[in-house]
CSV table of C-alpha atoms and ligand atoms in Angstrom, one decimal:
chain,number,residue,atom,x,y,z
A,1,MET,CA,29.2,21.2,-22.4
A,2,ASP,CA,26.3,18.1,-22.5
A,3,SER,CA,27.4,16.8,-26.6
A,4,ILE,CA,31.7,17.3,-25.0
A,5,LEU,CA,30.9,15.3,-21.9
A,6,SER,CA,29.1,12.4,-23.8
A,7,LEU,CA,31.2,12.1,-26.1
A,8,SER,CA,34.0,11.9,-24.0
A,9,LYS,CA,33.2,9.0,-22.5
A,10,ARG,CA,31.6,7.3,-25.6
A,11,ARG,CA,35.5,7.3,-27.4
A,12,GLY,CA,37.1,7.1,-24.0
A,13,PHE,CA,38.6,10.9,-23.0
A,14,VAL,CA,37.7,10.5,-19.9
A,15,PHE,CA,35.7,8.7,-17.2
A,16,GLN,CA,33.9,8.9,-13.6
A,17,SER,CA,36.6,7.7,-11.1
A,18,SER,CA,35.3,4.5,-9.5
A,19,GLU,CA,32.7,4.8,-11.7
A,20,ILE,CA,31.3,1.4,-11.2
A,21,TYR,CA,30.8,2.1,-7.6
A,22,GLY,CA,29.1,5.2,-8.2
A,23,GLY,CA,31.5,7.6,-8.5
A,24,LEU,CA,33.9,9.7,-6.2
A,25,ASN,CA,32.9,13.3,-6.6
A,26,GLY,CA,36.0,15.8,-8.1
A,27,CYS,CA,38.1,12.7,-9.1
A,28,TRP,CA,38.3,11.6,-12.9
A,29,ASP,CA,39.9,9.1,-14.8
A,30,TYR,CA,42.3,9.6,-18.7
A,31,GLY,CA,41.1,7.3,-21.1
A,32,PRO,CA,42.9,5.4,-24.0
A,33,LEU,CA,42.2,9.3,-26.4
A,34,GLY,CA,41.8,11.1,-23.0
A,35,VAL,CA,45.8,10.1,-21.4
A,36,GLU,CA,47.3,11.2,-25.0
A,37,LEU,CA,45.3,14.4,-25.4
A,38,LEU,CA,47.3,14.9,-21.6
A,39,ARG,CA,50.6,14.1,-22.1
A,40,ASN,CA,50.4,16.0,-25.8
A,41,VAL,CA,49.4,18.9,-24.2
A,42,LYS,CA,52.3,18.2,-21.1
A,43,GLU,CA,54.3,17.8,-23.9
A,44,ALA,CA,54.0,21.2,-25.5
A,45,TRP,CA,54.8,22.8,-22.6
A,46,TRP,CA,57.4,20.9,-21.5
A,47,ARG,CA,59.0,21.5,-24.8
A,48,SER,CA,58.4,25.6,-25.2
A,49,MET,CA,59.4,26.0,-21.5
A,50,THR,CA,62.4,23.6,-20.8
A,51,LEU,CA,64.0,23.6,-24.8
A,52,ARG,CA,66.0,26.7,-24.0
A,53,ASP,CA,68.9,27.6,-21.8
A,54,ASP,CA,67.7,29.0,-19.0
A,55,VAL,CA,65.0,27.0,-17.7
A,56,GLU,CA,65.5,23.6,-15.9
A,57,GLY,CA,63.2,20.6,-15.6
A,58,VAL,CA,62.4,18.9,-11.6
A,59,ASP,CA,59.6,16.4,-10.2
A,60,THR,CA,59.5,16.7,-6.6
A,61,ALA,CA,58.0,14.5,-4.4
A,62,ILE,CA,54.1,15.1,-3.3
A,63,LEU,CA,54.9,14.7,0.8
A,64,MET,CA,57.3,16.7,1.4
A,65,HIS,CA,58.2,18.3,5.0
A,66,PRO,CA,55.2,19.9,7.1
A,67,ARG,CA,57.3,22.7,7.2
A,68,VAL,CA,57.1,23.3,4.1
A,69,TRP,CA,53.3,24.7,4.4
A,70,GLU,CA,54.1,26.7,7.4
A,71,ALA,CA,56.0,28.3,5.4
A,72,SER,CA,54.4,28.3,2.4
A,73,GLY,CA,51.0,30.0,4.0
A,74,HIS,CA,48.7,27.5,3.3
A,75,VAL,CA,48.1,26.0,6.9
A,76,ALA,CA,47.0,29.7,8.4
A,77,GLN,CA,45.7,30.6,4.8
A,78,PHE,CA,44.7,28.3,2.2
A,79,THR,CA,41.3,28.3,3.3
A,80,ASP,CA,37.6,28.8,1.2
A,81,PRO,CA,34.6,29.9,3.5
A,82,MET,CA,31.8,27.6,3.9
A,83,ILE,CA,28.2,27.6,4.5
A,84,ASP,CA,25.1,24.8,4.7
A,85,ASN,CA,22.4,25.3,5.0
A,86,ARG,CA,19.6,23.8,7.1
A,87,THR,CA,17.1,22.9,5.0
A,88,SER,CA,19.1,21.1,1.8
A,89,LYS,CA,22.1,20.0,3.8
A,90,ALA,CA,23.8,21.3,0.8
A,91,ARG,CA,27.4,23.1,1.5
A,92,HIS,CA,29.0,26.0,-0.7
A,93,ARG,CA,31.2,28.0,-0.9
A,94,ALA,CA,30.2,31.5,0.5
A,95,ASP,CA,31.8,33.5,-1.7
A,96,ASN,CA,30.8,31.4,-4.7
A,97,LEU,CA,27.3,31.7,-3.7
A,98,ILE,CA,27.3,35.5,-3.3
A,99,GLU,CA,29.8,35.7,-6.7
A,100,ASP,CA,26.1,33.4,-8.9
A,101,PHE,CA,24.0,36.2,-7.0
A,102,ILE,CA,25.4,39.3,-8.4
A,103,GLU,CA,25.7,37.7,-11.7
A,104,ARG,CA,21.7,37.1,-11.1
A,105,LEU,CA,20.9,40.2,-10.3
A,106,ARG,CA,23.2,41.8,-13.0
A,107,LYS,CA,21.5,39.5,-15.7
A,108,LYS,CA,17.5,40.8,-14.0
A,109,GLY,CA,19.6,44.8,-15.1
A,110,LYS,CA,20.2,44.5,-11.7
A,111,ASN,CA,23.4,46.5,-11.6
A,112,ASP,CA,23.7,48.8,-8.9
A,113,ARG,CA,22.8,46.8,-6.4
A,114,ALA,CA,25.0,43.9,-7.9
A,115,ALA,CA,27.8,45.9,-7.9
A,116,ALA,CA,27.1,46.8,-3.9
A,117,ILE,CA,27.1,43.7,-2.8
A,118,GLU,CA,30.6,43.2,-5.4
A,119,ALA,CA,32.2,46.2,-3.4
A,120,ARG,CA,31.2,44.4,0.3
A,121,LEU,CA,32.6,41.1,-1.3
A,122,GLU,CA,36.3,42.4,-2.0
A,123,SER,CA,36.7,43.3,1.3
A,124,ALA,CA,35.3,40.3,3.0
A,125,MET,CA,38.2,39.4,5.1
A,126,GLN,CA,36.6,37.0,8.3
A,127,PRO,CA,33.7,35.0,8.0
A,128,ALA,CA,31.2,37.0,9.3
A,129,ASP,CA,31.4,39.5,6.7
A,130,PHE,CA,30.2,36.6,4.2
A,131,HIS,CA,27.7,35.3,6.4
A,132,ALA,CA,26.6,39.5,6.6
A,133,ILE,CA,25.5,39.5,2.8
A,134,ILE,CA,24.7,36.3,2.8
A,135,THR,CA,21.7,36.7,5.3
A,136,GLY,CA,21.0,40.6,4.9
A,137,GLU,CA,20.2,40.1,1.2
A,138,GLU,CA,18.3,37.6,1.4
A,139,ILE,CA,20.1,34.7,-0.4
A,140,PRO,CA,18.6,31.5,-1.6
A,141,ASP,CA,20.1,28.3,-1.5
A,142,PRO,CA,19.9,26.8,-5.2
A,143,VAL,CA,19.0,23.8,-3.3
A,144,SER,CA,16.3,24.7,-2.0
A,145,GLY,CA,15.0,28.1,-2.0
A,146,THR,CA,15.3,29.0,2.0
A,147,THR,CA,17.3,30.9,3.3
A,148,ASP,CA,17.7,29.0,6.6
A,149,TRP,CA,21.7,28.9,6.8
A,150,THR,CA,24.4,27.8,8.9
A,151,GLU,CA,27.0,30.2,10.0
A,152,VAL,CA,30.5,30.4,8.1
A,153,ARG,CA,33.8,28.0,8.7
A,154,TYR,CA,37.2,28.3,7.4
A,155,PHE,CA,37.9,24.8,5.8
A,156,ASN,CA,41.3,24.3,5.0
A,157,LEU,CA,41.7,22.6,1.5
A,158,MET,CA,44.9,20.8,2.3
A,159,PHE,CA,44.6,16.5,2.4
A,160,LYS,CA,46.0,15.6,5.3
A,161,THR,CA,47.6,12.2,5.7
A,162,TYR,CA,50.4,10.6,8.5
A,163,VAL,CA,53.7,9.5,7.3
A,164,GLY,CA,54.6,6.1,9.4
A,165,PRO,CA,52.3,3.8,11.3
A,166,ILE,CA,51.5,5.6,14.0
A,167,ALA,CA,49.4,8.5,12.9
A,168,ASP,CA,49.0,11.5,15.3
A,169,ASP,CA,50.5,15.0,15.3
A,170,ASN,CA,53.8,14.8,15.2
A,171,SER,CA,53.3,11.7,11.7
A,172,ALA,CA,50.8,14.3,10.1
A,173,VAL,CA,51.8,15.7,6.6
A,174,TYR,CA,50.2,17.0,3.5
A,175,LEU,CA,49.1,16.1,-0.4
A,176,ARG,CA,50.7,18.9,-1.8
A,177,PRO,CA,48.1,21.4,-2.8
A,178,GLU,CA,50.1,22.8,-5.5
A,179,THR,CA,53.7,22.0,-7.1
A,180,ALA,CA,55.5,25.2,-6.5
A,181,GLN,CA,57.0,24.8,-3.3
A,182,GLY,CA,59.1,21.4,-4.4
A,183,ILE,CA,60.8,24.4,-6.9
A,184,PHE,CA,61.1,26.9,-4.1
A,185,VAL,CA,63.2,24.4,-1.6
A,186,ASN,CA,64.9,23.4,-4.7
A,187,PHE,CA,66.1,26.8,-5.7
A,188,LYS,CA,69.8,26.2,-4.5
A,189,ASN,CA,69.9,22.9,-5.0
A,190,VAL,CA,68.9,23.4,-9.0
A,191,MET,CA,70.9,26.3,-9.1
A,192,ASP,CA,74.2,25.1,-7.9
A,193,ALA,CA,73.9,21.8,-10.0
A,194,ALA,CA,72.9,22.9,-13.3
A,195,ARG,CA,75.6,26.0,-13.1
A,196,GLN,CA,72.8,28.8,-13.1
A,197,LYS,CA,72.6,32.6,-12.2
A,198,PRO,CA,69.2,34.6,-12.4
A,199,PRO,CA,67.1,34.7,-14.3
A,200,PHE,CA,66.8,31.7,-14.5
A,201,GLY,CA,63.5,29.4,-14.3
A,202,ILE,CA,62.9,25.6,-12.3
A,203,ALA,CA,59.9,23.7,-14.5
A,204,GLN,CA,57.6,21.3,-13.2
A,205,ILE,CA,54.6,19.2,-14.4
A,206,GLY,CA,53.3,17.1,-11.4
A,207,LYS,CA,50.0,16.1,-9.0
A,208,ALA,CA,48.3,18.6,-7.2
A,209,PHE,CA,45.5,17.7,-4.6
A,210,ARG,CA,42.7,20.4,-3.0
A,211,ASN,CA,39.6,19.1,-0.3
A,212,GLU,CA,37.2,21.8,-2.8
A,213,ILE,CA,34.3,22.7,-1.1
A,214,ASN,CA,32.5,22.3,-4.4
A,215,THR,CA,33.6,20.0,-7.5
A,216,LYS,CA,32.4,21.4,-10.3
A,217,ASN,CA,32.2,21.6,-14.1
A,218,PHE,CA,33.4,18.5,-15.0
A,219,LEU,CA,37.2,18.5,-15.2
A,220,PHE,CA,37.7,22.7,-14.1
A,221,ARG,CA,37.5,21.8,-10.3
A,222,THR,CA,38.4,18.4,-9.2
A,223,ARG,CA,40.5,17.4,-6.1
A,224,GLU,CA,43.4,15.7,-7.8
A,225,PHE,CA,44.4,17.3,-10.8
A,226,GLU,CA,47.5,18.5,-12.8
A,227,GLN,CA,50.1,21.5,-12.7
A,228,MET,CA,52.3,23.1,-14.9
A,229,GLU,CA,54.3,25.1,-13.3
A,230,MET,CA,57.9,27.6,-13.4
A,231,GLN,CA,59.2,29.4,-11.1
A,232,TYR,CA,61.3,32.0,-12.8
A,233,PHE,CA,64.2,33.6,-10.2
A,234,VAL,CA,65.0,37.1,-11.3
A,235,GLU,CA,67.1,40.1,-10.0
A,236,PRO,CA,65.1,42.5,-7.4
A,237,GLY,CA,64.4,45.6,-9.4
A,238,SER,CA,63.8,43.6,-13.0
A,239,GLU,CA,60.5,41.3,-12.2
A,240,ASP,CA,58.4,43.9,-14.0
A,241,ARG,CA,60.3,43.6,-17.5
A,242,TRP,CA,59.9,39.4,-16.6
A,243,PHE,CA,56.2,39.7,-15.6
A,244,GLU,CA,55.8,41.3,-19.2
A,245,TYR,CA,58.1,39.4,-20.9
A,246,TRP,CA,56.3,35.5,-19.2
A,247,ARG,CA,52.4,37.2,-19.6
A,248,GLU,CA,53.3,37.8,-23.5
A,249,GLN,CA,55.0,34.1,-23.6
A,250,ARG,CA,51.9,32.4,-21.7
A,251,TRP,CA,49.8,34.2,-24.2
A,252,ASN,CA,51.4,33.6,-27.1
A,253,TRP,CA,51.6,29.4,-26.4
A,254,PHE,CA,47.7,29.3,-25.9
A,255,LEU,CA,47.3,31.1,-29.2
A,256,GLY,CA,50.2,28.8,-31.0
A,257,TYR,CA,48.0,25.8,-30.2
A,258,GLY,CA,45.0,26.7,-31.8
A,259,MET,CA,43.8,29.5,-29.3
A,260,THR,CA,41.9,32.6,-30.5
A,261,SER,CA,41.7,36.0,-29.2
A,262,ASP,CA,38.1,35.5,-28.9
A,263,VAL,CA,38.2,32.5,-27.0
A,264,ILE,CA,41.2,33.5,-24.3
A,265,ARG,CA,41.6,36.9,-22.7
A,266,LEU,CA,44.1,38.7,-20.0
A,267,LYS,CA,42.5,39.6,-16.4
A,268,PRO,CA,44.5,41.5,-13.9
A,269,HIS,CA,44.0,40.6,-10.7
A,270,ASP,CA,41.2,43.8,-8.7
A,271,LYS,CA,42.8,42.1,-5.1
A,272,LEU,CA,46.8,41.5,-4.6
A,273,ALA,CA,48.2,39.6,-2.1
A,274,HIS,CA,50.3,41.5,0.4
A,275,TYR,CA,53.3,40.8,-1.2
A,276,ALA,CA,52.7,40.7,-4.9
A,277,LYS,CA,54.0,43.2,-7.2
A,278,ALA,CA,51.2,41.9,-10.2
A,279,ALA,CA,48.9,39.1,-11.1
A,280,VAL,CA,46.8,38.8,-14.5
A,281,ASP,CA,45.2,34.8,-15.3
A,282,ILE,CA,45.1,34.3,-18.7
A,283,GLU,CA,40.6,33.3,-18.5
A,284,PHE,CA,39.2,30.9,-21.1
A,285,GLN,CA,35.6,31.0,-22.1
A,286,PHE,CA,33.8,27.6,-21.1
A,287,PRO,CA,31.0,26.5,-22.3
A,288,PHE,CA,29.5,27.6,-18.8
A,289,GLY,CA,31.2,30.9,-18.9
A,290,TRP,CA,35.2,32.3,-18.6
A,291,GLY,CA,37.6,30.9,-16.4
A,292,GLU,CA,41.0,31.0,-15.1
A,293,VAL,CA,43.0,28.3,-16.5
A,294,GLU,CA,46.6,30.1,-15.8
A,295,GLY,CA,48.1,32.9,-13.5
A,296,ILE,CA,51.0,34.8,-13.8
A,297,HIS,CA,52.2,36.0,-10.5
A,298,SER,CA,55.2,38.8,-9.7
A,299,ARG,CA,55.8,37.6,-6.1
A,300,SER,CA,58.6,39.2,-5.0
A,301,ASP,CA,61.0,37.2,-2.7
A,302,PHE,CA,58.1,36.4,-0.1
A,303,ASP,CA,58.4,32.4,-1.1
A,304,LEU,CA,62.4,32.0,-0.5
A,305,GLY,CA,62.1,34.6,2.1
A,306,ASN,CA,59.7,32.5,4.3
A,307,HIS,CA,61.4,29.2,3.4
A,308,GLN,CA,64.8,31.0,4.5
A,309,GLN,CA,63.4,32.4,7.7
A,310,PHE,CA,61.3,28.6,8.2
A,311,SER,CA,64.3,26.4,7.9
A,312,GLY,CA,67.6,28.6,8.0
A,313,LYS,CA,69.0,28.2,5.2
A,314,LYS,CA,70.4,30.9,2.6
A,315,LEU,CA,68.7,30.9,-0.1
A,316,GLU,CA,70.5,33.1,-2.3
A,317,TYR,CA,72.0,34.3,-4.9
A,318,VAL,CA,75.9,35.3,-4.6
A,319,ASP,CA,77.5,36.9,-7.3
A,320,THR,CA,81.0,35.1,-7.4
A,321,VAL,CA,83.0,38.4,-8.9
A,322,THR,CA,81.5,41.3,-7.7
A,323,LYS,CA,80.8,39.2,-4.2
A,324,ALA,CA,76.8,41.0,-3.5
A,325,ARG,CA,74.0,38.8,-2.9
A,326,TYR,CA,69.9,39.0,-2.6
A,327,THR,CA,67.2,36.8,-2.7
A,328,PRO,CA,65.8,36.6,-5.8
A,329,PHE,CA,62.2,38.0,-6.8
A,330,VAL,CA,60.2,35.1,-8.7
A,331,VAL,CA,57.9,35.6,-11.4
A,332,GLU,CA,55.5,32.7,-12.0
A,333,THR,CA,53.1,31.5,-14.9
A,334,SER,CA,51.0,28.5,-13.3
A,335,VAL,CA,48.3,26.4,-14.8
A,336,GLY,CA,46.5,23.3,-15.0
A,337,ALA,CA,47.5,20.7,-17.2
A,338,SER,CA,43.9,19.5,-16.0
A,339,ARG,CA,42.3,22.6,-16.9
A,340,SER,CA,43.9,23.2,-19.8
A,341,PHE,CA,42.8,19.8,-21.3
A,342,MET,CA,39.5,20.9,-21.4
A,343,ALA,CA,40.3,24.3,-22.6
A,344,PHE,CA,41.6,22.5,-25.4
A,345,LEU,CA,38.4,20.2,-25.9
A,346,CYS,CA,36.4,22.8,-25.8
A,347,ASN,CA,38.3,24.8,-27.8
A,348,ALA,CA,38.1,22.0,-30.7
A,349,TYR,CA,35.4,20.4,-30.4
A,350,ARG,CA,32.8,21.7,-33.5
A,351,GLU,CA,29.5,20.6,-35.2
A,352,GLU,CA,29.4,21.6,-38.8
A,353,ASN,CA,26.9,20.8,-41.5
A,354,VAL,CA,28.2,18.5,-44.3
A,355,GLY,CA,25.4,18.0,-47.0
A,356,GLY,CA,22.9,18.1,-44.8
A,357,GLU,CA,24.4,15.9,-41.7
A,358,THR,CA,26.0,16.8,-38.9
A,359,ARG,CA,29.0,16.3,-38.3
A,360,ALA,CA,30.9,16.2,-34.7
A,361,VAL,CA,34.4,17.8,-35.1
A,362,LEU,CA,37.7,18.2,-32.5
A,363,LYS,CA,40.1,20.7,-34.6
A,364,PHE,CA,42.6,20.0,-32.4
A,365,ASP,CA,46.0,21.5,-33.4
A,366,SER,CA,48.0,18.4,-34.6
A,367,ARG,CA,51.0,18.1,-32.5
A,368,LEU,CA,47.7,18.0,-29.6
A,369,ALA,CA,45.6,15.5,-31.2
A,370,PRO,CA,45.4,12.6,-29.7
A,371,VAL,CA,46.0,9.8,-32.3
A,372,LYS,CA,47.8,11.3,-35.5
A,373,ALA,CA,46.8,9.1,-39.0
A,374,ALA,CA,43.7,6.7,-39.5
A,375,VAL,CA,44.6,3.4,-42.3
A,376,PHE,CA,41.6,2.4,-44.1
A,377,PRO,CA,41.3,-0.5,-46.7
A,378,LEU,CA,38.2,0.8,-48.8
A,379,VAL,CA,37.2,-2.9,-49.6
A,380,ASN,CA,38.2,-6.5,-47.4
A,381,LYS,CA,39.9,-7.8,-50.8
A,382,ASP,CA,41.6,-7.3,-53.6
A,383,GLY,CA,45.1,-6.7,-51.7
A,384,MET,CA,44.0,-3.5,-49.9
A,385,PRO,CA,44.1,-5.0,-46.7
A,386,GLU,CA,47.3,-6.5,-46.9
A,387,LYS,CA,48.9,-2.8,-48.4
A,388,ALA,CA,46.9,-0.6,-45.7
A,389,GLU,CA,48.5,-2.6,-42.6
A,390,LYS,CA,51.9,-2.4,-43.8
A,391,ILE,CA,51.2,1.7,-44.5
A,392,TYR,CA,50.1,1.6,-40.8
A,393,ARG,CA,52.5,-0.3,-39.0
A,394,ASP,CA,55.2,1.7,-40.4
A,395,LEU,CA,53.2,4.8,-39.0
A,396,GLN,CA,52.0,3.4,-36.1
A,397,LYS,CA,56.3,3.3,-35.6
A,398,SER,CA,56.7,6.8,-35.1
A,399,PHE,CA,53.5,7.8,-34.2
A,400,LYS,CA,50.0,7.2,-32.7
A,401,ALA,CA,47.9,5.9,-35.9
A,402,GLN,CA,44.3,3.8,-36.2
A,403,TYR,CA,43.3,0.9,-38.5
A,404,ASP,CA,40.3,0.9,-38.8
A,405,ASP,CA,38.4,-1.2,-41.9
A,406,SER,CA,34.7,-2.0,-40.9
A,407,GLY,CA,31.6,0.3,-42.5
A,408,ALA,CA,32.0,3.0,-45.2
A,409,VAL,CA,34.5,5.2,-45.8
A,410,GLY,CA,32.4,8.5,-45.1
A,411,ARG,CA,31.5,6.5,-41.7
A,412,ARG,CA,34.8,5.4,-41.2
A,413,TYR,CA,35.9,9.6,-41.8
A,414,ARG,CA,33.2,10.8,-38.9
A,415,ARG,CA,34.9,7.8,-36.1
A,416,GLN,CA,37.9,9.8,-36.7
A,417,ASP,CA,36.7,13.3,-37.5
A,418,GLU,CA,35.5,13.2,-33.9
A,419,ILE,CA,38.2,12.1,-31.8
A,420,GLY,CA,40.6,14.6,-34.0
A,421,THR,CA,42.3,12.9,-36.4
A,422,PRO,CA,44.3,15.2,-38.6
A,423,PHE,CA,44.7,12.9,-41.5
A,424,CYS,CA,42.9,9.4,-42.9
A,425,ILE,CA,45.3,7.0,-46.2
A,426,THR,CA,42.9,5.1,-48.0
A,427,ILE,CA,43.9,2.1,-50.0
A,428,ASP,CA,42.3,1.5,-53.0
A,429,GLY,CA,42.2,0.0,-56.4
A,430,ASP,CA,44.1,2.9,-57.6
A,431,THR,CA,46.6,1.7,-54.7
A,432,LEU,CA,47.6,-1.6,-56.3
A,433,ASN,CA,48.0,-0.4,-60.0
A,434,ASP,CA,50.4,2.7,-59.1
A,435,ASP,CA,50.8,2.9,-55.6
A,436,THR,CA,49.3,6.1,-54.3
A,437,VAL,CA,47.0,6.3,-51.9
A,438,THR,CA,44.5,9.7,-51.1
A,439,ILE,CA,45.2,11.9,-47.6
A,440,ARG,CA,42.5,13.3,-46.4
A,441,ASP,CA,42.4,16.4,-44.4
A,442,ARG,CA,40.6,16.5,-41.2
A,443,ASP,CA,39.7,20.0,-41.5
A,444,THR,CA,39.4,21.0,-45.3
A,445,MET,CA,37.8,17.1,-46.2
A,446,ASP,CA,40.4,18.0,-49.3
A,447,GLN,CA,41.9,15.0,-50.5
A,448,VAL,CA,45.1,14.4,-52.0
A,449,ARG,CA,46.5,11.4,-53.8
A,450,ILE,CA,50.4,11.1,-52.7
A,451,PRO,CA,53.1,8.1,-53.3
A,452,SER,CA,52.4,5.4,-50.6
A,453,ASP,CA,56.0,5.9,-49.9
A,454,ASN,CA,55.4,9.4,-49.4
A,455,VAL,CA,52.5,8.8,-46.9
A,456,LYS,CA,54.9,9.1,-43.4
A,457,ARG,CA,56.9,12.0,-44.5
A,458,TYR,CA,53.6,14.0,-45.5
A,459,ILE,CA,52.2,13.3,-42.0
A,460,ALA,CA,55.7,14.2,-40.5
A,461,GLU,CA,55.9,17.8,-41.7
A,462,ARG,CA,52.7,18.6,-40.9
A,463,ILE,CA,52.8,17.8,-37.2
A,464,GLU,CA,56.0,18.2,-36.6
A,465,ARG,CA,56.4,22.2,-36.4
B,1,ATP,P1,41.0,29.1,-8.4
B,1,ATP,O1,40.4,30.5,-8.1
B,1,ATP,O2,39.6,29.0,-10.0
B,1,ATP,O3,40.3,28.3,-7.7
B,1,ATP,P2,43.1,29.3,-8.1
B,1,ATP,O4,43.7,31.0,-8.4
B,1,ATP,O5,42.9,28.9,-7.4
B,1,ATP,O6,41.8,28.8,-8.8
B,1,ATP,P3,46.0,28.8,-8.0
B,1,ATP,O7,46.2,28.1,-6.9
B,1,ATP,O8,46.6,29.9,-9.2
B,1,ATP,O9,44.6,28.8,-9.0
B,1,ATP,O10,46.7,27.1,-9.3
B,1,ATP,C1,46.8,27.5,-10.6
B,1,ATP,C2,46.2,26.3,-11.8
B,1,ATP,O11,45.8,25.3,-10.8
B,1,ATP,C3,45.0,27.5,-11.8
B,1,ATP,O12,44.8,28.0,-12.7
B,1,ATP,C4,43.8,25.9,-12.4
B,1,ATP,O13,44.6,25.5,-14.0
B,1,ATP,C5,44.5,25.0,-11.9
B,1,ATP,N1,43.8,24.6,-10.6
B,1,ATP,C6,43.3,24.8,-9.5
B,1,ATP,N2,43.0,24.0,-8.7
B,1,ATP,C7,42.4,23.7,-9.4
B,1,ATP,C8,41.5,22.3,-9.1
B,1,ATP,N3,40.6,22.5,-8.1
B,1,ATP,N4,40.6,21.8,-9.9
B,1,ATP,C9,41.5,21.9,-11.4
B,1,ATP,N5,42.5,22.8,-12.0
B,1,ATP,C10,42.8,23.5,-11.0
């Protein structure tokens, strides 16, 4: 993780937000390479979701009518239990504190005790339930080591702000904690405007905000992040089939972009919400352990049903021929753009031994790679820079390319390996005689010689799968 963090900053993938002021916890900025990678991840998702007949895209507002969050259950229930240690003043999520303790017990082989606490945690609902576990098990504060705990309180994760000049209860709104509600409230608009009927879906990519109690692990848990969500509206009774379909689609999407089945796994939820029919997470093996990157949920008509009730507007599908009407059930796929950015970054990172030296390389799928090609003149004379520049300018019209003429070619390769550039083109003495160049492959490090006119097609064929 440390190597990835330092590479991220050094090469301009991710910077801490407001760094010159000491940073703002839980917020990150994407640098020149990070923004390319993030855009490519989002583009990959967008293409797979919307280049089909049955899914439409939207981009809805971050601020929504406050009743939306009452109907969705977020005002009442989007809370985490929090506890403070009086000695260190450290604040923790009570459930995470207990989970970490269980993990430590398991590492020490105390499996029975761990299982017993886990069972109590599963059924914990009230603040007092969490408090009883923490004090009863004498779980120490990781910072001070003491057990001097406050009571447990529930804390709502939504950021509140105000519309208009007067900050009072009537003007309060929330920054959306998920993008899904913008889709639910537009269900009928989209169905009618796009002339869709179930089964069909609505997809959206956008910012979401959660006032997380603890932010940690780089981009994994942040207060501002991006989600890529798709709600698929189906006829009641067909939801199990669609749940399986989307679980498979989403699993294959990760595999298609370079993950393997030993770094991702499917984790069905042990505990289901009362309205849910099925839920599974796709988890990635981060350097700090397994963590959710995506949730796939079968949510019945809970969301549309609640919005009908709160808004008084019908959110139904009516068959024009049979006149049959129903409120569709929803199967949703919800993935973090920022969290999967981090998963793709970790997945790509390798340190390899090449001729006794360590080469750090990001083995991105070429469609995700922030820079697709780099062009090097072997030396800065004999017409090589002019030729190299011409090839570079031509490539740059179609995809992100870099020009590098400083230092030995080996060092230039290393610089490109480190940012995951799949192809490096070198212009050398032979180029001036026969108009051929070498193209070196990032992963195999093999070089081939091809006519310079073919460079663009050669690269395009390999990245536009
Ligand atoms: P967690 O249990 O990790 O808090 P969650 O189950 O609350 O996540 P969802 O509400 O299902 O997450 O959100 C869907 C996706 O949005 C997650 O799989 C994750 O990729 C992303 N996500 C949620 N919260 C955050 C966050 N604080 N920072 C970054 N990404 C997040």
